Short mmCIF file of C-alpha atoms and ligand atoms in Angstrom, two decimals:
data_model
loop_
_atom_site.label_atom_id
_atom_site.label_comp_id
_atom_site.label_asym_id
_atom_site.label_seq_id
_atom_site.Cartn_x
_atom_site.Cartn_y
_atom_site.Cartn_z
CA ARG P 204 -199.36 21.47 -40.87
CA LEU P 205 -200.21 23.38 -43.94
CA ILE P 206 -197.89 25.63 -45.93
CA ILE P 207 -199.08 28.82 -47.60
CA LEU P 208 -196.77 30.03 -50.33
CA ASP P 209 -197.07 33.80 -50.46
CA PHE P 210 -196.98 35.53 -53.83
CA GLY P 211 -197.50 38.95 -52.24
CA SER P 212 -201.29 39.21 -51.98
CA GLN P 213 -202.81 41.54 -49.41
CA TYR P 214 -205.01 38.58 -48.38
CA THR P 215 -202.27 36.04 -47.57
CA GLN P 216 -202.37 36.64 -43.81
CA LEU P 217 -206.13 36.39 -43.92
CA ILE P 218 -205.92 32.90 -45.46
CA ALA P 219 -203.64 31.88 -42.60
CA ARG P 220 -205.99 33.30 -40.01
CA ARG P 221 -209.01 31.51 -41.49
CA ILE P 222 -207.13 28.20 -41.41
CA ARG P 223 -206.03 28.77 -37.84
CA GLU P 224 -209.70 29.40 -37.03
CA LEU P 225 -210.28 25.82 -38.17
CA HIS P 226 -207.75 24.87 -35.44
CA VAL P 227 -205.20 23.80 -38.02
CA PHE P 228 -201.64 25.05 -37.83
CA CYS P 229 -200.28 26.75 -40.94
CA GLU P 230 -197.19 28.74 -41.84
CA ILE P 231 -196.62 31.43 -44.45
CA HIS P 232 -193.49 31.13 -46.58
CA PRO P 233 -192.37 33.40 -49.43
CA TYR P 234 -192.94 31.72 -52.82
CA THR P 235 -189.16 31.72 -53.26
CA HIS P 236 -189.02 28.90 -50.70
CA ALA P 237 -191.09 26.65 -52.99
CA PRO P 238 -188.15 24.81 -54.59
CA ASN P 239 -186.72 24.02 -51.15
CA LEU P 240 -189.98 22.78 -49.74
CA VAL P 241 -189.18 19.19 -48.85
CA LEU P 242 -192.30 17.15 -48.43
CA SER P 243 -192.49 15.20 -45.22
CA ASP P 244 -195.38 13.48 -43.45
CA ASP P 245 -195.77 16.59 -41.45
CA ILE P 246 -196.73 18.76 -44.47
CA ARG P 247 -200.31 17.89 -45.36
CA GLY P 248 -201.04 20.47 -48.03
CA VAL P 249 -199.94 23.63 -49.81
CA ILE P 250 -201.90 26.75 -50.68
CA LEU P 251 -200.68 29.16 -53.37
CA SER P 252 -201.78 32.71 -52.58
CA GLY P 253 -202.90 35.53 -54.82
CA SER P 254 -200.54 38.24 -56.04
CA PRO P 255 -200.54 41.82 -57.30
CA CYS P 256 -198.63 40.49 -60.36
CA SER P 257 -199.97 39.02 -63.57
CA VAL P 258 -198.67 35.61 -64.73
CA ARG P 259 -198.27 37.24 -68.16
CA GLU P 260 -195.75 39.79 -66.86
CA GLU P 261 -192.07 39.33 -67.49
CA GLY P 262 -190.39 38.35 -64.21
CA ALA P 263 -193.63 37.46 -62.41
CA PRO P 264 -193.18 34.82 -59.68
CA ASN P 265 -193.01 31.42 -61.39
CA PRO P 266 -191.47 28.87 -59.05
CA ASP P 267 -191.16 25.22 -60.06
CA LEU P 268 -194.04 23.34 -58.39
CA SER P 269 -193.56 19.97 -60.09
CA HIS P 270 -192.18 18.31 -56.95
CA LEU P 271 -195.43 19.23 -55.13
CA LEU P 272 -198.16 18.53 -57.68
CA GLY P 273 -199.58 15.05 -57.36
CA HIS P 274 -197.57 14.40 -54.19
CA VAL P 275 -199.47 16.62 -51.77
CA PRO P 276 -202.84 18.39 -52.06
CA VAL P 277 -202.43 21.86 -53.57
CA LEU P 278 -204.95 24.72 -53.73
CA GLY P 279 -204.19 27.71 -55.95
CA VAL P 280 -206.12 30.87 -55.09
CA CYS P 281 -206.50 33.54 -57.80
CA TYR P 282 -202.91 34.10 -59.02
CA GLY P 283 -202.10 30.64 -57.63
CA ALA P 284 -204.82 29.12 -59.83
CA GLN P 285 -203.68 31.08 -62.89
CA LEU P 286 -200.11 29.94 -62.30
CA LEU P 287 -201.21 26.29 -62.16
CA ALA P 288 -203.15 26.73 -65.40
CA GLN P 289 -200.29 28.48 -67.17
CA GLN P 290 -197.59 26.06 -66.00
CA GLY P 291 -199.74 23.17 -67.28
CA GLY P 292 -199.90 24.74 -70.76
CA GLY P 293 -203.23 26.58 -70.49
CA GLU P 294 -203.93 30.15 -71.47
CA VAL P 295 -204.35 33.13 -69.15
CA LEU P 296 -205.54 36.40 -70.71
CA PRO P 297 -206.57 39.84 -69.46
CA ALA P 298 -210.24 39.74 -68.47
CA THR P 299 -212.43 41.86 -70.77
CA ILE P 300 -213.83 43.58 -67.71
CA ARG P 301 -211.89 43.66 -64.49
CA GLU P 302 -213.77 41.28 -62.23
CA TYR P 303 -214.05 42.84 -58.85
CA GLY P 304 -216.73 42.25 -56.25
CA ARG P 305 -219.45 39.74 -55.52
CA ALA P 306 -220.34 36.94 -57.93
CA ARG P 307 -222.49 33.81 -57.79
CA LEU P 308 -221.32 30.26 -58.47
CA THR P 309 -224.09 29.28 -60.86
CA SER P 310 -222.88 25.89 -61.90
CA LEU P 311 -221.00 23.78 -59.52
CA ASP P 312 -219.90 20.18 -59.41
CA GLY P 313 -221.37 19.05 -56.11
CA GLY P 314 -219.45 15.79 -56.43
CA SER P 315 -216.13 17.55 -56.08
CA ALA P 316 -214.56 17.10 -52.65
CA LEU P 317 -213.55 20.77 -52.66
CA LEU P 318 -217.14 21.99 -53.04
CA THR P 319 -218.95 19.55 -50.75
CA ASP P 320 -221.79 21.22 -48.82
CA MET P 321 -221.56 24.42 -50.89
CA HIS P 322 -224.71 25.62 -52.63
CA THR P 323 -225.45 26.62 -56.19
CA ASP P 324 -225.71 30.42 -56.18
CA SER P 325 -223.15 30.63 -53.41
CA GLN P 326 -221.78 34.17 -53.19
CA VAL P 327 -218.02 34.50 -53.78
CA TRP P 328 -215.62 37.45 -53.84
CA MET P 329 -213.70 38.11 -57.06
CA SER P 330 -210.71 40.41 -57.43
CA HIS P 331 -208.69 39.76 -60.55
CA GLY P 332 -207.58 41.41 -63.78
CA ASP P 333 -206.62 38.20 -65.62
CA THR P 334 -208.78 35.22 -66.35
CA ILE P 335 -208.11 31.59 -67.31
CA LYS P 336 -209.33 31.24 -70.91
CA VAL P 337 -208.09 27.78 -71.79
CA LEU P 338 -207.44 24.98 -69.34
CA PRO P 339 -204.74 22.41 -70.10
CA ALA P 340 -205.76 18.85 -70.95
CA GLY P 341 -206.57 16.89 -67.83
CA TYR P 342 -207.86 19.94 -65.97
CA ASP P 343 -211.63 19.88 -65.29
CA ILE P 344 -213.86 22.85 -64.55
CA ILE P 345 -215.71 22.27 -61.26
CA ALA P 346 -217.44 25.65 -60.86
CA SER P 347 -218.36 28.69 -62.99
CA THR P 348 -220.02 32.06 -62.57
CA PRO P 349 -221.98 33.95 -65.26
CA GLU P 350 -218.81 35.93 -66.10
CA VAL P 351 -216.08 33.41 -65.37
CA ASP P 352 -216.14 29.95 -66.95
CA VAL P 353 -213.16 28.71 -64.98
CA ALA P 354 -214.11 29.79 -61.48
CA ALA P 355 -212.70 26.54 -60.06
CA PHE P 356 -210.89 23.53 -61.52
CA LYS P 357 -209.31 20.24 -60.51
CA ILE P 358 -206.44 18.34 -62.11
CA GLU P 359 -207.52 14.77 -62.89
CA GLY P 360 -205.85 12.09 -60.82
CA GLN P 361 -204.39 14.59 -58.35
CA GLU P 362 -205.67 16.53 -55.37
CA THR P 363 -204.72 19.79 -57.08
CA TYR P 364 -207.33 22.54 -57.27
CA GLY P 365 -207.48 26.11 -58.48
CA ILE P 366 -210.08 28.74 -57.59
CA GLN P 367 -210.43 32.19 -59.10
CA PHE P 368 -212.30 33.67 -56.10
CA HIS P 369 -211.15 34.43 -52.56
CA PRO P 370 -212.58 32.04 -49.95
CA GLU P 371 -210.71 33.84 -47.13
CA VAL P 372 -212.75 37.05 -47.51
CA THR P 373 -216.02 37.06 -45.54
CA HIS P 374 -217.93 38.24 -48.65
CA SER P 375 -217.41 34.67 -49.90
CA THR P 376 -220.20 33.45 -47.67
CA GLU P 377 -219.30 29.76 -47.91
CA GLY P 378 -215.55 30.37 -48.07
CA LYS P 379 -215.04 28.71 -44.73
CA VAL P 380 -216.85 25.59 -45.95
CA LEU P 381 -214.48 25.41 -48.93
CA LEU P 382 -211.40 25.89 -46.75
CA HIS P 383 -212.69 23.24 -44.36
CA ASN P 384 -213.21 20.85 -47.30
CA PHE P 385 -209.65 21.41 -48.48
CA VAL P 386 -207.82 21.55 -45.18
CA VAL P 387 -209.71 18.95 -43.14
CA ASN P 388 -211.22 16.56 -45.72
CA ILE P 389 -208.68 16.65 -48.54
CA CYS P 390 -205.43 17.39 -46.67
CA GLN P 391 -206.60 15.53 -43.57
CA CYS P 392 -205.00 18.02 -41.23
CA ALA P 393 -205.75 17.39 -37.56
CA GLN P 394 -207.81 20.15 -35.94
CA SER P 395 -205.62 20.16 -32.87
CA TRP P 396 -204.36 23.76 -32.92
CA THR P 397 -206.16 25.00 -29.81
CA PRO P 398 -205.02 27.43 -27.10
CA ASP P 399 -204.63 24.61 -24.55
CA HIS P 400 -202.63 22.54 -26.99
CA PHE P 401 -200.45 25.56 -27.78
CA VAL P 402 -199.83 26.22 -24.08
CA ASP P 403 -198.78 22.62 -23.45
CA SER P 404 -196.44 22.43 -26.42
CA ALA P 405 -195.00 25.93 -25.88
CA VAL P 406 -194.25 25.19 -22.22
CA GLU P 407 -192.58 21.93 -23.17
CA ALA P 408 -190.52 23.65 -25.88
CA LEU P 409 -189.43 26.41 -23.48
CA GLN P 410 -188.36 23.86 -20.87
CA HIS P 411 -186.38 22.05 -23.53
CA THR P 412 -184.69 25.22 -24.89
CA ILE P 413 -183.90 27.06 -21.67
CA GLY P 414 -181.19 25.35 -19.62
CA PRO P 415 -182.04 24.22 -16.07
CA ASP P 416 -180.05 27.03 -14.42
CA ASP P 417 -180.62 29.73 -17.03
CA GLN P 418 -182.32 32.93 -15.92
CA VAL P 419 -184.58 34.79 -18.37
CA ILE P 420 -185.26 38.53 -18.53
CA LEU P 421 -188.47 40.00 -19.94
CA GLY P 422 -189.58 43.60 -20.30
CA LEU P 423 -193.21 43.90 -19.20
CA SER P 424 -195.39 46.76 -20.35
CA GLY P 425 -198.84 45.91 -19.06
CA GLY P 426 -199.86 45.10 -22.65
CA VAL P 427 -201.33 41.79 -23.78
CA ASP P 428 -198.33 40.37 -25.65
CA SER P 429 -195.68 40.81 -23.00
CA SER P 430 -198.10 39.68 -20.28
CA VAL P 431 -199.03 36.47 -22.12
CA ALA P 432 -195.34 35.79 -22.85
CA ALA P 433 -194.66 36.22 -19.12
CA LEU P 434 -197.37 33.75 -18.09
CA LEU P 435 -196.13 31.12 -20.53
CA LEU P 436 -192.55 31.50 -19.34
CA HIS P 437 -193.68 31.49 -15.74
CA ARG P 438 -195.45 28.20 -16.32
CA ALA P 439 -192.32 26.79 -17.93
CA ILE P 440 -189.57 28.03 -15.61
CA GLY P 441 -191.27 29.68 -12.61
CA PRO P 442 -189.19 32.25 -10.73
CA ARG P 443 -186.28 31.96 -13.16
CA LEU P 444 -188.28 34.42 -15.23
CA HIS P 445 -187.37 37.95 -14.17
CA GLY P 446 -189.89 40.48 -15.37
CA ILE P 447 -188.89 44.14 -15.43
CA PHE P 448 -191.69 46.71 -15.51
CA VAL P 449 -190.46 50.28 -15.90
CA ASP P 450 -192.54 53.26 -14.83
CA ASN P 451 -191.45 55.89 -17.34
CA GLY P 452 -193.73 58.50 -15.77
CA LEU P 453 -195.79 58.48 -18.97
CA LEU P 454 -198.21 55.69 -18.13
CA ARG P 455 -201.92 56.17 -17.49
CA GLN P 456 -203.26 57.22 -14.12
CA ASP P 457 -202.62 54.49 -11.49
CA GLU P 458 -201.48 52.13 -14.23
CA PHE P 459 -198.10 51.27 -12.75
CA ALA P 460 -199.47 50.28 -9.33
CA THR P 461 -202.52 48.45 -10.71
CA VAL P 462 -200.64 46.41 -13.27
CA LEU P 463 -197.78 45.60 -10.92
CA LYS P 464 -200.30 44.32 -8.40
CA ALA P 465 -202.00 42.21 -11.07
CA TYR P 466 -198.64 40.67 -12.03
CA GLU P 467 -197.84 39.92 -8.40
CA GLY P 468 -201.28 38.37 -7.99
CA LEU P 469 -200.43 36.01 -10.85
CA GLY P 470 -197.34 34.89 -8.95
CA LEU P 471 -194.93 36.46 -11.45
CA ASN P 472 -191.44 37.40 -10.36
CA VAL P 473 -191.53 41.07 -11.41
CA THR P 474 -189.47 44.07 -10.43
CA GLY P 475 -191.19 47.42 -10.74
CA VAL P 476 -188.76 50.25 -11.44
CA ASN P 477 -189.84 53.79 -10.75
CA ALA P 478 -187.79 55.77 -13.24
CA ALA P 479 -190.13 58.71 -13.85
CA PRO P 480 -187.62 61.40 -12.74
CA GLU P 481 -185.00 60.02 -15.12
CA PHE P 482 -187.40 60.16 -18.05
CA TYR P 483 -188.59 63.69 -17.20
CA ALA P 484 -184.97 64.84 -17.01
CA ALA P 485 -184.18 63.30 -20.40
CA LEU P 486 -187.28 64.93 -21.93
CA ALA P 487 -186.85 68.41 -20.47
CA GLY P 488 -187.20 71.09 -23.14
CA ILE P 489 -187.75 68.68 -26.07
CA SER P 490 -190.87 69.44 -28.17
CA ASP P 491 -190.11 67.61 -31.40
CA PRO P 492 -192.10 64.32 -31.52
CA GLU P 493 -189.25 62.25 -32.91
CA GLY P 494 -186.85 63.85 -30.44
CA LYS P 495 -189.17 62.83 -27.62
CA ARG P 496 -189.50 59.28 -28.94
CA LYS P 497 -185.69 58.99 -29.14
CA ALA P 498 -185.17 60.36 -25.63
CA ILE P 499 -187.78 57.96 -24.22
CA GLY P 500 -186.31 54.98 -26.11
CA ARG P 501 -182.76 55.78 -25.03
CA THR P 502 -183.70 56.25 -21.39
CA PHE P 503 -185.69 53.01 -21.41
CA ILE P 504 -182.65 51.07 -22.60
CA GLU P 505 -180.45 52.64 -19.90
CA VAL P 506 -182.92 51.83 -17.13
CA PHE P 507 -183.69 48.35 -18.43
CA ASP P 508 -180.03 47.53 -18.92
CA ARG P 509 -179.19 48.62 -15.38
CA GLU P 510 -181.92 46.40 -13.94
CA ALA P 511 -181.09 43.46 -16.19
CA GLN P 512 -177.42 43.57 -15.10
CA LYS P 513 -178.59 42.80 -11.56
CA VAL P 514 -179.92 39.39 -12.59
CA GLN P 515 -177.25 36.79 -11.93
CA GLY P 516 -176.99 34.03 -14.51
CA ALA P 517 -179.15 35.77 -17.12
CA ARG P 518 -178.84 33.88 -20.41
CA TRP P 519 -181.99 34.87 -22.28
CA LEU P 520 -183.95 37.95 -23.22
CA ALA P 521 -187.61 37.07 -23.83
CA GLN P 522 -189.73 39.16 -26.17
CA GLY P 523 -193.44 39.29 -26.95
CA THR P 524 -192.89 39.27 -30.73
CA ILE P 525 -195.96 37.99 -32.61
CA TYR P 526 -196.41 36.37 -36.03
CA PRO P 527 -197.17 39.46 -38.15
CA ASP P 528 -193.75 40.82 -37.03
CA VAL P 529 -191.84 37.78 -38.25
CA ILE P 530 -193.55 36.83 -41.51
CA GLU P 531 -191.06 37.43 -44.27
CA SER P 532 -192.79 39.90 -46.49
CA VAL P 533 -192.31 39.26 -50.19
CA SER P 534 -191.90 42.24 -52.44
CA VAL P 535 -192.99 40.78 -55.74
CA LYS P 536 -192.75 44.09 -57.56
CA GLY P 537 -189.12 44.56 -56.59
CA PRO P 538 -186.13 42.25 -56.47
CA ALA P 539 -185.56 42.05 -52.71
CA VAL P 540 -187.18 39.74 -50.23
CA THR P 541 -187.12 41.74 -47.04
CA ILE P 542 -187.37 40.39 -43.56
CA LYS P 543 -189.02 42.57 -40.97
CA SER P 544 -187.14 42.44 -37.72
CA HIS P 545 -188.77 43.18 -34.43
CA HIS P 546 -187.18 45.90 -32.38
CA ASN P 547 -184.92 44.43 -29.73
CA VAL P 548 -184.25 46.19 -26.51
CA GLY P 549 -181.46 47.93 -28.42
CA GLY P 550 -178.04 46.45 -28.06
CA LEU P 551 -178.78 44.63 -24.81
CA PRO P 552 -178.67 41.05 -26.15
CA GLU P 553 -175.19 41.56 -27.65
CA LYS P 554 -173.86 43.51 -24.70
CA MET P 555 -174.94 40.98 -22.10
CA ASN P 556 -174.45 38.04 -24.41
CA LEU P 557 -178.12 37.12 -24.22
CA LYS P 558 -179.98 34.80 -26.54
CA ILE P 559 -183.47 35.75 -27.69
CA VAL P 560 -186.56 33.68 -26.90
CA GLU P 561 -189.91 34.59 -28.46
CA PRO P 562 -192.65 32.21 -27.30
CA LEU P 563 -195.45 33.97 -29.22
CA ARG P 564 -193.69 34.30 -32.57
CA MET P 565 -196.10 31.94 -34.34
CA LEU P 566 -199.32 33.55 -33.04
CA PHE P 567 -201.65 36.14 -34.50
CA LYS P 568 -202.95 38.82 -32.15
CA ASP P 569 -206.37 37.17 -31.69
CA GLU P 570 -204.60 33.89 -30.85
CA VAL P 571 -202.45 35.67 -28.26
CA ARG P 572 -205.67 36.78 -26.59
CA GLU P 573 -207.09 33.24 -26.68
CA VAL P 574 -203.90 31.86 -25.16
CA GLY P 575 -204.02 34.62 -22.52
CA ALA P 576 -207.57 33.56 -21.65
CA ALA P 577 -206.46 29.91 -21.41
CA LEU P 578 -203.71 31.04 -19.01
CA GLU P 579 -206.30 32.99 -16.99
CA LEU P 580 -204.82 36.40 -17.60
CA PRO P 581 -207.21 38.83 -15.86
CA ALA P 582 -209.70 40.51 -18.19
CA GLU P 583 -208.39 43.96 -17.30
CA ILE P 584 -205.10 43.12 -19.03
CA LEU P 585 -206.52 40.75 -21.66
CA ASN P 586 -208.95 43.30 -23.10
CA ARG P 587 -206.76 46.34 -22.75
CA HIS P 588 -206.58 48.84 -25.60
CA PRO P 589 -203.24 49.22 -27.37
CA PHE P 590 -201.08 51.90 -25.78
CA PRO P 591 -198.01 53.37 -27.47
CA GLY P 592 -194.56 52.67 -26.00
CA PRO P 593 -193.80 56.40 -25.53
CA GLY P 594 -197.13 56.66 -23.71
CA LEU P 595 -198.46 60.06 -22.76
CA GLY P 596 -195.16 61.48 -24.02
CA ILE P 597 -196.66 61.66 -27.51
CA ARG P 598 -200.08 62.76 -26.25
CA ILE P 599 -198.76 65.94 -24.67
CA LEU P 600 -198.11 68.12 -27.69
CA GLY P 601 -194.94 70.09 -27.24
CA ASP P 602 -192.56 69.74 -24.31
CA ILE P 603 -193.24 67.56 -21.32
CA THR P 604 -193.34 68.54 -17.66
CA PRO P 605 -194.54 66.49 -14.66
CA GLU P 606 -197.40 69.02 -14.19
CA LYS P 607 -198.68 68.45 -17.73
CA VAL P 608 -198.44 64.69 -17.24
CA ASP P 609 -200.52 64.96 -14.09
CA LEU P 610 -203.15 67.07 -15.85
CA LEU P 611 -203.41 64.66 -18.78
CA GLN P 612 -203.45 61.56 -16.56
CA ARG P 613 -206.46 62.95 -14.71
CA ALA P 614 -208.38 63.97 -17.85
CA ASP P 615 -207.56 60.66 -19.57
CA GLY P 616 -208.57 58.79 -16.41
CA VAL P 617 -212.02 60.41 -16.44
CA PHE P 618 -212.50 59.50 -20.12
CA ILE P 619 -211.36 55.87 -19.82
CA ASN P 620 -213.29 55.22 -16.59
CA LEU P 621 -216.49 56.60 -18.09
CA LEU P 622 -216.01 54.51 -21.24
CA LYS P 623 -215.80 51.45 -18.99
CA GLN P 624 -218.78 52.46 -16.84
CA HIS P 625 -220.96 52.96 -19.92
CA GLY P 626 -219.93 49.64 -21.47
CA LEU P 627 -218.29 51.46 -24.39
CA TYR P 628 -214.67 50.49 -23.71
CA GLU P 629 -214.95 47.15 -25.56
CA HIS P 630 -216.60 48.83 -28.54
CA VAL P 631 -213.68 51.08 -29.37
CA TRP P 632 -210.29 49.88 -30.49
CA GLN P 633 -208.28 52.60 -28.80
CA ALA P 634 -209.10 55.74 -26.85
CA GLY P 635 -207.26 58.47 -25.00
CA ALA P 636 -206.89 62.17 -24.42
CA MET P 637 -204.39 64.61 -25.94
CA LEU P 638 -203.17 67.72 -24.14
CA LEU P 639 -202.94 70.55 -26.66
CA PRO P 640 -200.28 73.25 -26.52
CA VAL P 641 -202.84 76.07 -26.55
CA GLN P 642 -204.86 77.86 -23.94
CA SER P 643 -208.29 79.32 -24.46
CA VAL P 644 -210.64 81.68 -22.66
CA GLY P 645 -213.42 80.47 -20.39
CA VAL P 646 -215.57 81.70 -17.52
CA MET P 647 -215.87 80.15 -14.12
CA GLY P 648 -218.23 81.97 -11.74
CA ASP P 649 -217.50 85.65 -12.26
CA GLU P 650 -213.96 85.09 -13.34
CA ARG P 651 -212.47 84.66 -16.77
CA THR P 652 -210.08 81.72 -17.07
CA TYR P 653 -207.29 81.12 -19.51
CA GLU P 654 -206.59 77.41 -19.43
CA ARG P 655 -205.68 74.34 -21.43
CA VAL P 656 -207.59 72.36 -24.06
CA VAL P 657 -207.92 68.59 -24.10
CA ALA P 658 -208.84 66.65 -27.26
CA LEU P 659 -210.54 63.29 -26.83
CA ARG P 660 -209.75 60.59 -29.39
CA ALA P 661 -211.58 57.26 -29.76
CA VAL P 662 -211.38 55.06 -32.84
CA THR P 663 -212.70 51.81 -34.20
CA SER P 664 -210.21 49.70 -36.14
CA VAL P 665 -209.11 46.15 -36.82
CA ASP P 666 -205.36 46.50 -36.78
CA GLY P 667 -204.57 50.20 -36.37
CA MET P 668 -203.58 50.53 -40.03
CA THR P 669 -206.85 52.27 -40.85
CA ALA P 670 -209.31 53.65 -38.33
CA ASP P 671 -212.62 55.47 -38.12
CA TRP P 672 -213.48 57.93 -35.37
CA ALA P 673 -215.86 56.29 -32.92
CA HIS P 674 -219.40 57.67 -33.09
CA LEU P 675 -219.80 57.96 -29.31
CA PRO P 676 -223.21 59.16 -28.07
CA TYR P 677 -223.54 62.93 -27.53
CA ASP P 678 -224.85 62.43 -24.00
CA PHE P 679 -221.80 60.42 -23.16
CA LEU P 680 -219.44 63.03 -24.60
CA ALA P 681 -221.28 65.72 -22.65
CA GLU P 682 -220.79 63.78 -19.42
CA VAL P 683 -217.06 63.29 -20.08
CA SER P 684 -216.61 66.97 -20.90
CA ASN P 685 -218.46 68.17 -17.77
CA LYS P 686 -216.57 65.84 -15.52
CA ILE P 687 -213.14 66.76 -16.90
CA ILE P 688 -213.81 70.49 -16.70
CA ASN P 689 -215.26 70.24 -13.19
CA GLN P 690 -212.64 67.93 -11.77
CA VAL P 691 -209.40 68.77 -13.55
CA ARG P 692 -208.42 72.28 -12.63
CA GLY P 693 -206.31 73.75 -15.45
CA ILE P 694 -208.53 72.47 -18.28
CA ASN P 695 -211.47 74.61 -19.39
CA ARG P 696 -212.24 73.20 -22.83
CA VAL P 697 -212.76 69.69 -24.22
CA VAL P 698 -213.02 68.87 -27.94
CA TYR P 699 -213.67 65.56 -29.76
CA ASP P 700 -211.52 64.46 -32.69
CA ILE P 701 -213.73 63.46 -35.66
CA SER P 702 -211.03 62.58 -38.17
CA SER P 703 -210.39 59.15 -39.62
CA LYS P 704 -207.15 57.45 -40.59
CA PRO P 705 -206.09 58.05 -43.28
CA PRO P 706 -205.47 60.92 -43.72
CA ALA P 707 -205.26 61.64 -39.96
CA THR P 708 -203.36 59.23 -37.68
CA ILE P 709 -204.58 57.84 -34.38
CA GLU P 710 -201.98 59.69 -32.31
CA TRP P 711 -201.54 63.43 -32.67
CA GLU P 712 -197.75 63.24 -32.75
P1 XMP N 1050 -200.83 56.13 -35.67
O1 XMP N 1050 -200.75 57.34 -34.81
O2 XMP N 1050 -199.63 55.96 -36.54
O3 XMP N 1050 -200.83 54.90 -34.67
O4 XMP N 1050 -202.12 56.04 -36.44
C1 XMP N 1050 -201.09 53.55 -35.01
C2 XMP N 1050 -200.89 52.72 -33.77
O5 XMP N 1050 -199.53 52.76 -33.35
C3 XMP N 1050 -199.41 53.31 -32.05
N1 XMP N 1050 -198.22 54.17 -32.02
C4 XMP N 1050 -197.07 53.82 -31.42
N2 XMP N 1050 -196.74 52.72 -30.71
N3 XMP N 1050 -194.57 53.62 -30.38
C5 XMP N 1050 -195.48 52.64 -30.18
O6 XMP N 1050 -195.15 51.65 -29.51
C6 XMP N 1050 -194.83 54.76 -31.08
O7 XMP N 1050 -193.97 55.64 -31.22
C7 XMP N 1050 -196.16 54.86 -31.63
N4 XMP N 1050 -196.78 55.81 -32.37
C8 XMP N 1050 -198.05 55.36 -32.60
C9 XMP N 1050 -200.70 54.07 -31.81
O8 XMP N 1050 -201.00 54.18 -30.42
C10 XMP N 1050 -201.70 53.23 -32.57
O9 XMP N 1050 -202.10 52.11 -31.81
#
């Protein structure tokens, strides 16, 4: 495996994803782990990430790397390269102009193993405020750009390299070639990290960890992560996995029945719990979004706990936690190293004395999907849009009643089904309808109506952090609007949300 030491760059996760795309396993560790990194046969190389800091700043990350250099291949990227240069006695200074954007590698040592198969004039992505002015003795320049003399260097007699540009960003058009050169040719990492390989090793590990009589509980939501976790556990321990799928009355139209049937078709041992009345009772009269979220969360724990108590011999609570949730995020600008913790099903593990098992904790989202495909998860679950835990509860603005849920389920159902029929579902990241707390005037035949408004929302995004409104065709929007107004009595007006995130959010509450 390969270790990435994170100095706080926004691109660190991207480096990891690019390396995983080469089918090589890598892990991200905070730079503070560097001194404790004990080299074993199993660690084939180390990458030092970029950072928002400057090596010239007082208190900037400056871990001792001497036990690594010369003993294992090392690649410093941006800050990582500057750190190598500075620690070796070179000079790093503020760049005269901040170098940001595309650049061309005009001179390049084709004989260097790091740059094999890369072309002169190769486009690279620069993003740095400092630049390496003087390299220490024994450091050789292996690539330059018109603005940056030291675009890449190598330490003589070692497999230690530094690069000023970012190979992980797609604007570095041959970045993948460089990463392949480092990871596969120089570090000699095996390209064995494939979905099938992951499934085999994860199943084996689960069988080893979970005792032969232990029962495992898992909350299923119909989403990709929990479904893939269920299939892996099912393969490892069969019916000793007890899935619990709660209908909170805030799911999409027909979702509960369809998904439950899909789970049963996969041979999973799943209990469907119809708890809609309990959720509606807990939500009655609450209009504040956070109040609704709390009521939904609390009720979920009560229902889940009650069901989980029925499982004799339960020892484990499985969760669909994925890698971005567990990476220790370094805060290089502040003193603390914080660890993000995934939300547990509050209090249940302690109360029932359950241990936690998280079979997907080393996977990125796209890898979860690949593993799901390898496990033959049906496409309808595999390609599903993200859906918030509180469901339609935060898409009905104001208080929630079963009548409003029914109205929104039908309008949302029309929208989603038409997206699928027109082949647009895969092109948007998330879509849904919001029921607004206003009524407006309309005419139907000779009569005036005074009915509700539905807002349609569809966005394109990569990770939900930022999003653009989806530019759906007018004809399509017209068809959705007509169908909702004709078929869903109680709605006489449909609007389309054309705001992006930021400053708007994806959900309306
Ligand atoms: P926003 O509205 O913040 O949403 O742009 C970003 C993503 O998060 C989802 N979301 C939630 N998911 N519980 C969840 O499990 C919540 O309370 C919640 N609020 C928003 C939203 O659907 C989108 O994918």
